[in-house]
CSV table of C-alpha atoms and ligand atoms in Angstrom, one decimal:
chain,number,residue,atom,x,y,z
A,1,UNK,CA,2.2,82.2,9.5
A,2,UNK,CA,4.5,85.0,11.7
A,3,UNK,CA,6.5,87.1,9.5
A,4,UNK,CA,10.7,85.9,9.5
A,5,UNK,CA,9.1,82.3,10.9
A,6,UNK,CA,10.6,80.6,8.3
A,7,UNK,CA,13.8,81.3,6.3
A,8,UNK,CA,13.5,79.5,2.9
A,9,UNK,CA,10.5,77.7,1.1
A,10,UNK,CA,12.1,74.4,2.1
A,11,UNK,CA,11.7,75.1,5.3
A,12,UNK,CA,8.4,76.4,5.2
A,13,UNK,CA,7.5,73.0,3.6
A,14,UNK,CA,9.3,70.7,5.8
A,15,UNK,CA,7.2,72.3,8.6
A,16,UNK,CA,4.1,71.4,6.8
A,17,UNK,CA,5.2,67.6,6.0
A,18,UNK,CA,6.8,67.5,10.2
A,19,UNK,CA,3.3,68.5,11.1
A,20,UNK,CA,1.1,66.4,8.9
A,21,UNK,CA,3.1,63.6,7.6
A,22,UNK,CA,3.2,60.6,9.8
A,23,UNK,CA,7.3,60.1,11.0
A,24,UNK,CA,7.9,56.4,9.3
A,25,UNK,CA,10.5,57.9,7.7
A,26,UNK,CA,13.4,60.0,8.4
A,27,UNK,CA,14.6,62.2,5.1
A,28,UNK,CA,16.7,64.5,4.6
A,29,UNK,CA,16.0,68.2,4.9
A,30,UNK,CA,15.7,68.7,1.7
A,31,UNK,CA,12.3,69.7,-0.7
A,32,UNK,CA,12.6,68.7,-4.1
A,33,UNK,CA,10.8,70.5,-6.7
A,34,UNK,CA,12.1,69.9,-10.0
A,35,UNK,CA,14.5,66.5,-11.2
A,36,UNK,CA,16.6,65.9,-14.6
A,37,UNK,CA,18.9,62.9,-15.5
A,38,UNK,CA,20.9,62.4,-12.2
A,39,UNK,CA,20.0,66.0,-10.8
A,40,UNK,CA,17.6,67.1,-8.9
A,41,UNK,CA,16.8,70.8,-8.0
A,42,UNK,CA,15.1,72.2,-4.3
A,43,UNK,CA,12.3,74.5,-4.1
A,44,UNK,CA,14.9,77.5,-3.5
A,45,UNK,CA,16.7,76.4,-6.7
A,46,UNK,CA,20.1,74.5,-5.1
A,47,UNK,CA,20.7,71.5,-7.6
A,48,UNK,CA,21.8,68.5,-6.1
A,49,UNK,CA,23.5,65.3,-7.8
A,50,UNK,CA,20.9,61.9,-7.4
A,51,UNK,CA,22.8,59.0,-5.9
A,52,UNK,CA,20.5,57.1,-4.5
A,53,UNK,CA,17.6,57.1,-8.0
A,54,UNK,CA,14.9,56.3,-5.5
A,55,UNK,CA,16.2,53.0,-4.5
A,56,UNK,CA,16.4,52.0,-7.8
A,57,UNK,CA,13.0,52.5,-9.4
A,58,UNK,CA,15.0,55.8,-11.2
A,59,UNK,CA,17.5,53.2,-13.4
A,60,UNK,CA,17.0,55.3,-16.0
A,61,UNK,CA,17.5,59.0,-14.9
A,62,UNK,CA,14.8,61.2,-14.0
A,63,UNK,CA,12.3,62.3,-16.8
A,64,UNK,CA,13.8,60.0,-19.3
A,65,UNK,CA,12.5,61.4,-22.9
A,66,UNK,CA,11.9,57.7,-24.0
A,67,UNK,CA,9.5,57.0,-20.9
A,68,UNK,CA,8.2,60.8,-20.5
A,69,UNK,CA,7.1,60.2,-24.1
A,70,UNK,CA,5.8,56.6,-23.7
A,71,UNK,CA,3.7,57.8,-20.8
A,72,UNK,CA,2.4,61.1,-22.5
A,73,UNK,CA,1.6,58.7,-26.0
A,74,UNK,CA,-0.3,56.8,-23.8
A,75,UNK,CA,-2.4,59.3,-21.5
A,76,UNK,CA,-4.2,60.7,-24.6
A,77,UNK,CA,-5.0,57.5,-25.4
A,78,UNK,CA,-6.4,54.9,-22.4
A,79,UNK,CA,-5.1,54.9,-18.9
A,80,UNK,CA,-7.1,52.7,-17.0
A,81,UNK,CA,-9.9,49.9,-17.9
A,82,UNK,CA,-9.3,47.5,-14.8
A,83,UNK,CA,-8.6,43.7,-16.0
A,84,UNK,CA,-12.6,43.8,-16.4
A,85,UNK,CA,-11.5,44.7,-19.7
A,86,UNK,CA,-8.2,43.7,-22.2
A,87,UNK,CA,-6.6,46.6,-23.8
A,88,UNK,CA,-4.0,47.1,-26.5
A,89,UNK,CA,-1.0,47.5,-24.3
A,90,UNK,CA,-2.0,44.5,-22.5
A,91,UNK,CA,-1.1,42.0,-24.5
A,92,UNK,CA,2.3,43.0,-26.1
A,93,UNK,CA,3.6,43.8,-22.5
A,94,UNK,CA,2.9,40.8,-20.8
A,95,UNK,CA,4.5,39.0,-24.1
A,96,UNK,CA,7.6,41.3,-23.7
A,97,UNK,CA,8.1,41.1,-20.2
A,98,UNK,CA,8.2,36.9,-20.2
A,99,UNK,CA,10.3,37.3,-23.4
A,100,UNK,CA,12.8,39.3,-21.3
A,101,UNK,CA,13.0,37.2,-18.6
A,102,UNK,CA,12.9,33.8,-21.1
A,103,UNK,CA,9.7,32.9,-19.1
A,104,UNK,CA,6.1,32.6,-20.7
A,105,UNK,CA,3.4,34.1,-18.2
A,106,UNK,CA,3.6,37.3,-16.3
A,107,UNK,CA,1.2,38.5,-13.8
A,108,UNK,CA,1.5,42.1,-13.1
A,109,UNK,CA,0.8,43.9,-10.1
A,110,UNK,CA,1.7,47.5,-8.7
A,111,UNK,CA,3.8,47.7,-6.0
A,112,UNK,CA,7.0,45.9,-5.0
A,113,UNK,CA,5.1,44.4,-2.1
A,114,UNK,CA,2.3,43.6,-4.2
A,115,UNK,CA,4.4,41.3,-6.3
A,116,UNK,CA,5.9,39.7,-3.4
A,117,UNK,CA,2.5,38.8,-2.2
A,118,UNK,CA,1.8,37.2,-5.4
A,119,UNK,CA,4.9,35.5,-5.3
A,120,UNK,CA,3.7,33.4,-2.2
A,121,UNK,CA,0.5,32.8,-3.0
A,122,UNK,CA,2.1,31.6,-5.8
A,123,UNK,CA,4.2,29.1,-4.3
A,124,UNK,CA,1.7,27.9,-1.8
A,125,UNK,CA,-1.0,27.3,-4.6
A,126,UNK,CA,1.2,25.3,-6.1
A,127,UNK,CA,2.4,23.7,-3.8
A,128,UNK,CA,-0.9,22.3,-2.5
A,129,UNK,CA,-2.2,21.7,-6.2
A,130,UNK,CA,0.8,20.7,-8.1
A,131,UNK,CA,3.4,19.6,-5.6
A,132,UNK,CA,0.8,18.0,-3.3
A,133,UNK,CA,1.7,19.4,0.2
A,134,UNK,CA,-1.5,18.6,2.6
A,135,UNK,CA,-3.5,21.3,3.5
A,136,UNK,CA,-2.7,24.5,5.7
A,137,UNK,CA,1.4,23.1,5.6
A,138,UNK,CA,3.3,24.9,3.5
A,139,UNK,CA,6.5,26.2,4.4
A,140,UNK,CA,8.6,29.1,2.4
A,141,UNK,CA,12.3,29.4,3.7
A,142,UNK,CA,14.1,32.9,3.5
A,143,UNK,CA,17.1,34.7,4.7
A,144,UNK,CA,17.3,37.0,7.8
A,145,UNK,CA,18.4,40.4,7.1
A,146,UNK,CA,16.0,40.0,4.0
A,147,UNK,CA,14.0,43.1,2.9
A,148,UNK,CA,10.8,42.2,0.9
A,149,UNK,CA,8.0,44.5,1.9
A,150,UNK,CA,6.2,46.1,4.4
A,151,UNK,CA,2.9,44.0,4.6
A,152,UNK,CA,2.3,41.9,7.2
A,153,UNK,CA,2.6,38.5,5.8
A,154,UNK,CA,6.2,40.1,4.5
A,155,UNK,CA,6.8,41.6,7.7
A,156,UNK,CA,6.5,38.4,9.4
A,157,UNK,CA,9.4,37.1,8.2
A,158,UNK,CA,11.8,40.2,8.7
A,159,UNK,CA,14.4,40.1,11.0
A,160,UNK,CA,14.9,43.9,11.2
A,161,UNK,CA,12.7,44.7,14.6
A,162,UNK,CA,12.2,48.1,13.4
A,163,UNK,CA,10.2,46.7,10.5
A,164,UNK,CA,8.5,44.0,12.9
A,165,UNK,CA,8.0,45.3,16.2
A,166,UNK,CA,4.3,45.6,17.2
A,167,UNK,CA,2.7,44.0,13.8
A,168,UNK,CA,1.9,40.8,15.0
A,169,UNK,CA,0.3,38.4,14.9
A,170,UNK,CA,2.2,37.2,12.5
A,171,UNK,CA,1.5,35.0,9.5
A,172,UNK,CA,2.8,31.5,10.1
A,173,UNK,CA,4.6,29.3,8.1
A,174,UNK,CA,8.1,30.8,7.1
A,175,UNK,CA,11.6,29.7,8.4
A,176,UNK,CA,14.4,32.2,8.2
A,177,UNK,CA,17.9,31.2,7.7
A,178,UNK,CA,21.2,32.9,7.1
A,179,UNK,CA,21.9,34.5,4.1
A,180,UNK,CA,24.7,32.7,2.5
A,181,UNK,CA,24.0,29.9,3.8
A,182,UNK,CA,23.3,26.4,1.6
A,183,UNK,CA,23.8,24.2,4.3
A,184,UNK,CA,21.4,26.3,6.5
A,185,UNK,CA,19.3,26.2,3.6
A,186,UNK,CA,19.7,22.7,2.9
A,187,UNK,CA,18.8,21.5,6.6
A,188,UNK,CA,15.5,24.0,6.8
A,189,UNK,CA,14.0,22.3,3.5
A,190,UNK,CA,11.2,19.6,4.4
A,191,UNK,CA,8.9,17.9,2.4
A,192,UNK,CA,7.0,20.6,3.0
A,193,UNK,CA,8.9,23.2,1.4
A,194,UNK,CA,7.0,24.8,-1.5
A,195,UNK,CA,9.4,27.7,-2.2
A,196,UNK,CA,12.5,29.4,-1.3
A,197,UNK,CA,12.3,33.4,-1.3
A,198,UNK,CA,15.8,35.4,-2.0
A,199,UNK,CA,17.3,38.6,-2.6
A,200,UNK,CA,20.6,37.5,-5.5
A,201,UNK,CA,22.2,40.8,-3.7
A,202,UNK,CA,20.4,42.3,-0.5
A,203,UNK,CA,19.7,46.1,-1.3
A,204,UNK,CA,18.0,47.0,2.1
A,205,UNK,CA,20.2,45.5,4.2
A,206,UNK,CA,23.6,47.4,2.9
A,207,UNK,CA,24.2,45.6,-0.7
A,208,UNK,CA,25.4,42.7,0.7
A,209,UNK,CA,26.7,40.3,-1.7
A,210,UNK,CA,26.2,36.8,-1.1
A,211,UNK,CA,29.2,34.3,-1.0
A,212,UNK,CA,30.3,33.0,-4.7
A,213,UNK,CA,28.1,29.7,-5.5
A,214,UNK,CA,25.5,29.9,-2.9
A,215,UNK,CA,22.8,31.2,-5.8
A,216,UNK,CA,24.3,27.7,-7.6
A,217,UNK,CA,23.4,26.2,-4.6
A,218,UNK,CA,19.7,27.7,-3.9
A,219,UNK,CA,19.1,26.6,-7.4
A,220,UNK,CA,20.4,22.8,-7.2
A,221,UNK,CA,19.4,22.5,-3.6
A,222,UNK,CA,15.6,23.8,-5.2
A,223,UNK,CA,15.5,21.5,-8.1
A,224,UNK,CA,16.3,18.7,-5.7
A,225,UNK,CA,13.6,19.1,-3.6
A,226,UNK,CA,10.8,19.9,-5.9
A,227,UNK,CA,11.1,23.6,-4.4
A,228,UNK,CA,10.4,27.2,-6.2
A,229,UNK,CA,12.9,29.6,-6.3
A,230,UNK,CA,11.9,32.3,-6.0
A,231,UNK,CA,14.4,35.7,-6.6
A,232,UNK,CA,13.5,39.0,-5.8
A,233,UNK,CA,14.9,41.5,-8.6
A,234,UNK,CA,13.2,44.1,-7.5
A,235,UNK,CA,15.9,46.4,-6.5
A,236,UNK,CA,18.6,43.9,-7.8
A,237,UNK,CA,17.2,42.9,-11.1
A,238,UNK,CA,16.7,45.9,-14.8
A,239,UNK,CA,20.4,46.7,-15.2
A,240,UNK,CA,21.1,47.9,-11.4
A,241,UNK,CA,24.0,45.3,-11.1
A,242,UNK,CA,25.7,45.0,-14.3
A,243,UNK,CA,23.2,42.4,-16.2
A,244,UNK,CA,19.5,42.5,-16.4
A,245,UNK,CA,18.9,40.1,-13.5
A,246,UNK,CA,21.7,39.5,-10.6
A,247,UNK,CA,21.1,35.4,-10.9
A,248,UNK,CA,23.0,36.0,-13.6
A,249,UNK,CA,26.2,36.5,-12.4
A,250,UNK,CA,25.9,32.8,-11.3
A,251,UNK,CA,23.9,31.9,-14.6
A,252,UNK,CA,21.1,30.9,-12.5
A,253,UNK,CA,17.4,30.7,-13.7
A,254,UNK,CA,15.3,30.9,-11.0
A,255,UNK,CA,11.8,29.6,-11.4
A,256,UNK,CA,10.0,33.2,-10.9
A,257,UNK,CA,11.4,36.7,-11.0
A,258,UNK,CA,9.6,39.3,-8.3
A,259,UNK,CA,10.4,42.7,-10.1
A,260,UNK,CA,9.4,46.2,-9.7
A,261,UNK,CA,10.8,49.6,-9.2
A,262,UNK,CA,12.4,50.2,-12.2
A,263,UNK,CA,10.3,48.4,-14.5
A,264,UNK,CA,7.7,51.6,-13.8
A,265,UNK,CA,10.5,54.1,-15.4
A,266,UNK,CA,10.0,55.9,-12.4
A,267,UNK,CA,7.1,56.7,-13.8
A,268,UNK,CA,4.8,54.8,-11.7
A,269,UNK,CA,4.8,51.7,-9.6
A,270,UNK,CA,4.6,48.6,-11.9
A,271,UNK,CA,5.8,45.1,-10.4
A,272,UNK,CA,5.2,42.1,-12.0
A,273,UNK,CA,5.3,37.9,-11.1
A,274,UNK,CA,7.3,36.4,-14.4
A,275,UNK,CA,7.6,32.3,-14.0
A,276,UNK,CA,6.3,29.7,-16.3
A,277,UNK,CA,2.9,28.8,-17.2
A,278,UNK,CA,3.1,25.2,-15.4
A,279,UNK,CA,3.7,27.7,-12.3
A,280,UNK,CA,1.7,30.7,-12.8
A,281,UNK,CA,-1.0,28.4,-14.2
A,282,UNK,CA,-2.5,27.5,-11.1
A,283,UNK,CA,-4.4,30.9,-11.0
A,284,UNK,CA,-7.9,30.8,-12.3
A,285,UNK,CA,-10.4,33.6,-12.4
A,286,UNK,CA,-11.2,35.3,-8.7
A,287,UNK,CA,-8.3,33.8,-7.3
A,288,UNK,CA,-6.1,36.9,-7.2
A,289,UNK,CA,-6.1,40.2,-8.6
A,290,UNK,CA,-5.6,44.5,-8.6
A,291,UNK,CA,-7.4,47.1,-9.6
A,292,UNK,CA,-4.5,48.8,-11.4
A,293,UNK,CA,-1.9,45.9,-11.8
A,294,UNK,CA,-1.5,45.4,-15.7
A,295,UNK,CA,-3.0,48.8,-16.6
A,296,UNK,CA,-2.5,51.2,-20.3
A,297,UNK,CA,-0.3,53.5,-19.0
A,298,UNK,CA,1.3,51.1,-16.3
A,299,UNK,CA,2.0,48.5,-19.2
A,300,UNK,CA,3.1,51.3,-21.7
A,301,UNK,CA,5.8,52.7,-19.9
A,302,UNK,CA,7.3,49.0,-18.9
A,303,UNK,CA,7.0,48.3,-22.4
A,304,UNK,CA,9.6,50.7,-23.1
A,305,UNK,CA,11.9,50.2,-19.9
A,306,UNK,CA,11.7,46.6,-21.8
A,307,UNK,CA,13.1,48.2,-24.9
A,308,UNK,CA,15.5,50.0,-23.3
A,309,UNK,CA,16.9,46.7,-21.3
A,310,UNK,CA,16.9,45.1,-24.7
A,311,UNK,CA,20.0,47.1,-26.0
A,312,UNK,CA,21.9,46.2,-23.1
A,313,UNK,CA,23.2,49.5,-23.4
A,314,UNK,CA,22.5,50.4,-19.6
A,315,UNK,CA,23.2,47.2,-18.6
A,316,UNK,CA,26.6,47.8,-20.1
A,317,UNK,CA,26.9,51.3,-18.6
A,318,UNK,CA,26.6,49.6,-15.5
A,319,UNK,CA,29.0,47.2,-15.4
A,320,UNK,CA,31.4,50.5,-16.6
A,321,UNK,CA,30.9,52.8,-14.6
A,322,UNK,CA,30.3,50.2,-11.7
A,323,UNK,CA,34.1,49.2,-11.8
A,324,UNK,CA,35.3,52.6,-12.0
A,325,UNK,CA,32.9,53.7,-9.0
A,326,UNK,CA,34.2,50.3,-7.4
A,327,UNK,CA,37.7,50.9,-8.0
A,328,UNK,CA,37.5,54.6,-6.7
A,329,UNK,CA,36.0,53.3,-3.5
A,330,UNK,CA,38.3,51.0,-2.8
A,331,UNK,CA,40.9,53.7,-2.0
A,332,UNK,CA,39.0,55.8,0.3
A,333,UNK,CA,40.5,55.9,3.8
A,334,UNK,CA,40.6,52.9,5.4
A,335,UNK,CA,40.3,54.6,8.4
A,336,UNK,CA,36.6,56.0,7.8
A,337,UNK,CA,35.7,53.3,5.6
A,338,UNK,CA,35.4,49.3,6.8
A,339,UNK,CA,34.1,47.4,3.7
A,340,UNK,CA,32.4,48.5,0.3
A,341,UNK,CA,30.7,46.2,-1.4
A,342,UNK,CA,28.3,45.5,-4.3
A,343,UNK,CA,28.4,45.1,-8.0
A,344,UNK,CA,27.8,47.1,-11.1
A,345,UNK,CA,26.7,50.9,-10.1
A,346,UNK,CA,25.5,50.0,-6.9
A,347,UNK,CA,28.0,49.9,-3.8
A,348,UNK,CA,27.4,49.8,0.1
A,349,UNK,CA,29.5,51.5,1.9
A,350,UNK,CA,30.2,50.4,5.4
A,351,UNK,CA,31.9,53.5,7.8
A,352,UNK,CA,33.8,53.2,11.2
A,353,UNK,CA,31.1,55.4,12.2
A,354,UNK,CA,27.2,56.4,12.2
A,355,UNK,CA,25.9,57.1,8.4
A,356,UNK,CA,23.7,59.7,9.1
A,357,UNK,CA,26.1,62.9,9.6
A,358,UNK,CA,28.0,61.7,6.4
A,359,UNK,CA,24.9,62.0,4.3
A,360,UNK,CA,23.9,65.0,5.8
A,361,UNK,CA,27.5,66.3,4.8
A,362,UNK,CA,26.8,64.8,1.3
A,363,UNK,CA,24.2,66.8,0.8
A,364,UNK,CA,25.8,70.1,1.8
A,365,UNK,CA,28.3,69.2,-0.7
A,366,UNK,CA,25.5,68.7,-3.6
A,367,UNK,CA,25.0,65.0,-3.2
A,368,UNK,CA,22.1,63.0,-2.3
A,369,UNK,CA,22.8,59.7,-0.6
A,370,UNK,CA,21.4,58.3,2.2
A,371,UNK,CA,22.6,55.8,4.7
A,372,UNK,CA,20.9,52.0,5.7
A,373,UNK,CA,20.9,51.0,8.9
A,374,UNK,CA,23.4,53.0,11.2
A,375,UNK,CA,26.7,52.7,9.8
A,376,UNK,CA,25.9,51.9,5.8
A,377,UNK,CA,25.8,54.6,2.8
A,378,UNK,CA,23.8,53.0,-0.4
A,379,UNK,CA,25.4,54.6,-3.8
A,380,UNK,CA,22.7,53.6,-6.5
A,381,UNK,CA,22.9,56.5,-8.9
A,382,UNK,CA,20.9,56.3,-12.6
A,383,UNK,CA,22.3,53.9,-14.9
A,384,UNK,CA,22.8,57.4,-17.0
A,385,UNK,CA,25.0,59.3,-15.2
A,386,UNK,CA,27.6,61.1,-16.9
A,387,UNK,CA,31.1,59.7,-15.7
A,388,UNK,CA,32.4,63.2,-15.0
A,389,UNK,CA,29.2,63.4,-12.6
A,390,UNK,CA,29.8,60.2,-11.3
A,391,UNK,CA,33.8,61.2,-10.6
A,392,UNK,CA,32.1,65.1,-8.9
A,393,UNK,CA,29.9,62.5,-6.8
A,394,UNK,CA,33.0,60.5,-5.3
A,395,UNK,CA,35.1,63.8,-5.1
A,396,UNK,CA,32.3,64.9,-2.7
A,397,UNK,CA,31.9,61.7,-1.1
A,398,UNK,CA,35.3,61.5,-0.1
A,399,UNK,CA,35.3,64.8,1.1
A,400,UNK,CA,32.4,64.2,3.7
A,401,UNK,CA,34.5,61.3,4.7
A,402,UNK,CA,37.3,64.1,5.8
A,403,UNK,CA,34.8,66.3,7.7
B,501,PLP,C1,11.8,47.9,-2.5
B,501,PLP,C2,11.8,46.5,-2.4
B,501,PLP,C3,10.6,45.8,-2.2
B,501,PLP,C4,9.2,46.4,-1.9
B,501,PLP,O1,8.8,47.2,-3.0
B,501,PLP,P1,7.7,48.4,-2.7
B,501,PLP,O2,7.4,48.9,-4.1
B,501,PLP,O3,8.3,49.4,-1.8
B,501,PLP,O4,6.5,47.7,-2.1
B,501,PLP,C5,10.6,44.4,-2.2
B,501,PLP,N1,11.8,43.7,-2.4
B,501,PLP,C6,12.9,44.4,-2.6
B,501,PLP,C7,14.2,43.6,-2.8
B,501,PLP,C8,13.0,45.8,-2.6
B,501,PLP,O5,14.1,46.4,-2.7
């Protein structure tokens, strides 16, 4: 390496992950090295305020005692045994997770993706076997600007081309219709139609809220037709928008819950399939599985994000310092800003411009955010965050808005 080639450590890094990384994504130019709470600190020692809490698998701040000690209990103990084998942590999980979600059978999985998978297997097993749809017709309805995954079953049913473009072949047998939408929703169903796939608030696509009664209406327009619904709380769902599941707002039980991100404490990946048994039932031995889904150390730290979520307490905090964070947004300059929406501590931002330079501005100014699509900032900071960081965040915020 020639001598003055590269200023800081960062950038000695960066140069290492630009050379050997593959490019599917785009970061920012920063290298983290250390992370507390809401903060974060870079390799040369800058500290930086977290607003973004790793798209919401970081609910709970960075290095939470409560998880960091669940996990460190548990890694002298057992951490893996595959589902060859039960283990102690096995049990009580799966118990507390369906107990959560006022469900009675969980089947846990790693990834986000993972879960979603299982989720449509899921529908179209019982579909065939319970609902009695004839053989190789299934059909699972969801909503364009959706974000569920990257596989390519999931990919076949984005309507973001940078997600789709050269992936196909894709798998058949999913209509996509507007998000908001009942009576789009309404004429798509056939008798066909063994489940209905939704995001209760789209994260990926820029928070977008969906109109007031259309999760009513997935849910009558579901029961009606003999159809699962099917919500994905994976970024939505574990306190991010005020209650422990966004189909809440509505009061609306769907018939599964697809979580993940936060339910690993930011730990790990944990994701998880919660319905009830008359659902989840159709699975029999061989039929569908993971090597490290439902694992010790997987299953004791979601056993404490579960306690956590019990108190409410972050649920609460939420809902807080969302309407504060809401309120303070909704003065920025209407000039720079088009729309914010969202609920709870969780707000997209929509600009008059491109995203990008504003989060790069962000982050000169101590803040990590980063934009969706071209013209949206995501703020998702951890449920913990003091309100005095919170207030420093939105000073700085409004700032790069100036520049
Ligand atoms: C992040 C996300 C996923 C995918 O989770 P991964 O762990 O990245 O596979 C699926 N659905 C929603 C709503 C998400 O936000």
């Amino acid at each position: 390496m020639g001598e003055g080639a590269f200023v800081t450590r960062s950038e000695q890094l960066r140069a290492l992950s630009d050379e050997h990384s593959a490019h599917n994504y785009h970061p920012l130019p920063i290298v983290i090295a250390e992370a507390d709470g809401a903060w974060v600190t870079d390799v040369d020692g800058r500290r930086y305020l977290d607003m973004l809490a790793a798209y919401s698998a970081v609910n709970f701040g960075h290095r939470n005692p409560r998880l960091t000690a669940a996990a460190q209990r548990q890694l002298g103990r057992v951490t893996l045994v595959s589902r060859a084998f039960d283990h102690d942590q096995f049990g009580p999980f799966v118990a507390e997770l369906a107990e959560l979600c006022g469900k009675d059978m969980v089947l846990p999985m790693n990834s986000g993706a993972e879960a979603v998978e299982t989720a449509l297997k899921t529908a179209r097993k019982w579909g065939y076997e319970v609902k009695g749809v004839p053989a190789e017709s299934a059909e699972i309805i969801t909503f364009d600007g959706n974000f569920h995954g990257r596989t390519t079953t999931i990919v076949s049913f984005s309507t973001d081309p940078d997600a789709r473009g050269s992936y196909g072949p894709f798998t058949p047998g999913f209509r996509v219709v507007p998000y908001g939408d009942a009576d789009a929703l309404r004429a798509a169903i056939t008798p066909n139609t063994v489940g209905v796939l939704v995001e209760p608030i789209q994260g990926e696509a820029g928070v977008v809220v969906p109109p007031s009664g259309f999760l009513t209406a997935v849910r009558e327009l579901c029961t009606e037709h003999n159809v699962l619904m099917m919500a994905d709380e994976i970024q939505s769902g574990l306190g991010r928008a005020g209650t422990t599941f966004a189909v809440e707002e509505e009061g609306v039980v769907p018939d599964l819950y697809i979580l993940g991100k936060a339910l690993g404490g930011g730990i790990m990946p944990v994701s998880a399939v919660v319905a009830d048994s008359d659902v989840l039932g159709v699975f029999k031995p061989g039929q569908h599985g993971s090597t490290f889904g439902g694992n010790p150390l997987a299953c004791a730290i979601a056993r404490e994000v579960i306690a956590m979520l019990k108190t409410g307490e972050f649920q609460e905090r939420s809902r807080e310092l969302g309407a504060h964070m809401h309120a303070r947004l909704a003065k920025m300059p209407s000039d720079r800003v088009r729309e914010v929406r969202g609920r709870g501590l969780w707000a997209g931002i929509e600009l008059n411009g491109p995203a990008r330079p504003v989060s790069e501005r962000l982050m000169g100014l101590g803040v990590l955010a980063k934009e969706t699509h071209e013209t949206t900032i995501r703020l998702a900071p951890p449920l913990t965050i003091s309100r005095e960081d919170l207030d420093w965040a939105l000073d700085q915020f409004e700032a790069a808005l100036k520049d």
